XYZ file of C-alpha atoms in Angstrom:
111
model
C 0.108 0.057 -0.024
C 2.767 2.542 0.995
C 5.007 1.493 -1.665
C 2.425 1.594 -4.274
C 1.360 5.154 -3.280
C -2.291 4.060 -2.406
C -3.347 7.277 -0.843
C -7.026 6.346 -0.489
C -6.196 2.898 1.087
C -3.638 4.508 3.402
C -6.152 7.218 4.549
C -8.333 4.360 5.971
C -5.319 2.723 7.657
C -4.119 6.183 9.010
C -7.564 6.898 10.356
C -7.782 3.600 12.050
C -4.315 3.873 13.508
C -5.101 7.256 15.148
C -8.472 6.068 16.354
C -6.822 3.132 18.248
C -4.443 5.538 19.753
C -7.158 7.709 21.041
C -9.194 4.829 22.450
C -5.969 3.520 23.943
C -5.804 6.693 26.194
C -8.930 5.372 28.072
C -10.078 9.020 28.353
C -13.462 9.843 26.795
C -12.685 13.588 26.762
C -9.398 13.131 24.898
C -11.017 10.673 22.476
C -13.925 13.160 21.779
C -11.673 15.966 21.474
C -9.309 14.423 19.064
C -11.972 13.038 16.883
C -13.679 16.346 16.594
C -10.323 18.058 15.779
C -9.412 15.373 13.260
C -12.797 15.989 11.536
C -12.200 19.628 11.213
C -8.710 19.016 9.772
C -9.695 16.290 7.291
C -8.952 18.261 4.163
C -5.366 19.061 5.410
C -4.815 15.515 6.611
C -5.714 14.203 3.161
C -3.600 16.841 1.467
C -0.448 15.783 3.283
C -0.502 12.454 1.406
C -0.123 14.159 -1.928
C 3.402 15.262 -0.915
C 6.103 13.127 -2.478
C 7.226 10.489 -0.005
C 4.671 11.349 2.683
C 2.999 7.841 2.826
C 6.329 6.226 3.624
C 7.281 8.864 6.033
C 3.882 8.659 7.862
C 4.330 4.814 8.036
C 7.862 5.355 9.536
C 6.397 7.900 12.127
C 3.786 5.371 13.155
C 6.469 2.765 13.612
C 8.277 5.133 16.004
C 5.147 5.836 18.106
C 4.375 2.128 18.410
C 7.784 1.215 19.233
C 7.847 3.813 22.075
C 4.519 2.602 23.255
C 5.621 -0.951 23.425
C 8.867 0.080 25.335
C 6.616 1.916 27.873
C 8.489 5.144 26.998
C 5.756 7.722 27.385
C 8.072 10.726 26.742
C 9.274 9.250 23.418
C 5.779 8.234 22.347
C 4.553 11.831 23.083
C 7.392 13.378 21.196
C 6.973 11.077 18.313
C 3.225 11.786 18.121
C 3.886 15.446 18.302
C 6.398 15.317 15.555
C 3.950 13.107 13.510
C 0.904 15.456 13.658
C 3.097 18.642 12.942
C 3.103 17.541 9.321
C -0.500 18.893 8.839
C 0.632 22.614 9.269
C 3.578 21.915 6.942
C 1.436 20.263 4.370
C -0.958 23.302 4.606
C 1.872 25.735 3.956
C 3.050 23.761 1.022
C -0.236 23.551 -0.565
C -0.890 27.344 0.039
C 1.930 28.019 -2.401
C 0.927 25.564 -5.095
C -0.807 26.662 -8.270
C -4.268 24.964 -7.985
C -4.269 24.213 -11.800
C -1.007 22.179 -11.435
C -1.640 20.303 -8.155
C -2.533 16.662 -7.864
C -4.869 17.737 -5.160
C -6.793 19.984 -7.462
C -6.971 17.200 -10.101
C -8.239 14.609 -7.717
C -10.858 16.885 -6.339
C -12.310 17.374 -9.943
C -12.803 13.541 -10.330
């Protein structure tokens, strides 16, 4: 999936991965807050997968998060998660400078 650049398939995996993390917090407030925030940011989250190499990078970031969790290293897991979600603002900045007529995002939205 990642190697093939299957953005839509990966979006499903990505959503499921993050949902499991939220549920794993065992805190209804955090779960509800993150789900609402993800919903608001959905267009930007999808846009990030249009960046070259982003699917593979996201997969690697998920691996760092899971490895830290499995080691019981809360500080490393938190840092890895913060680093991972920061890409949304970076992707937004990139797409703000792209000519809409030339972007893959624009072409896929027209389909």
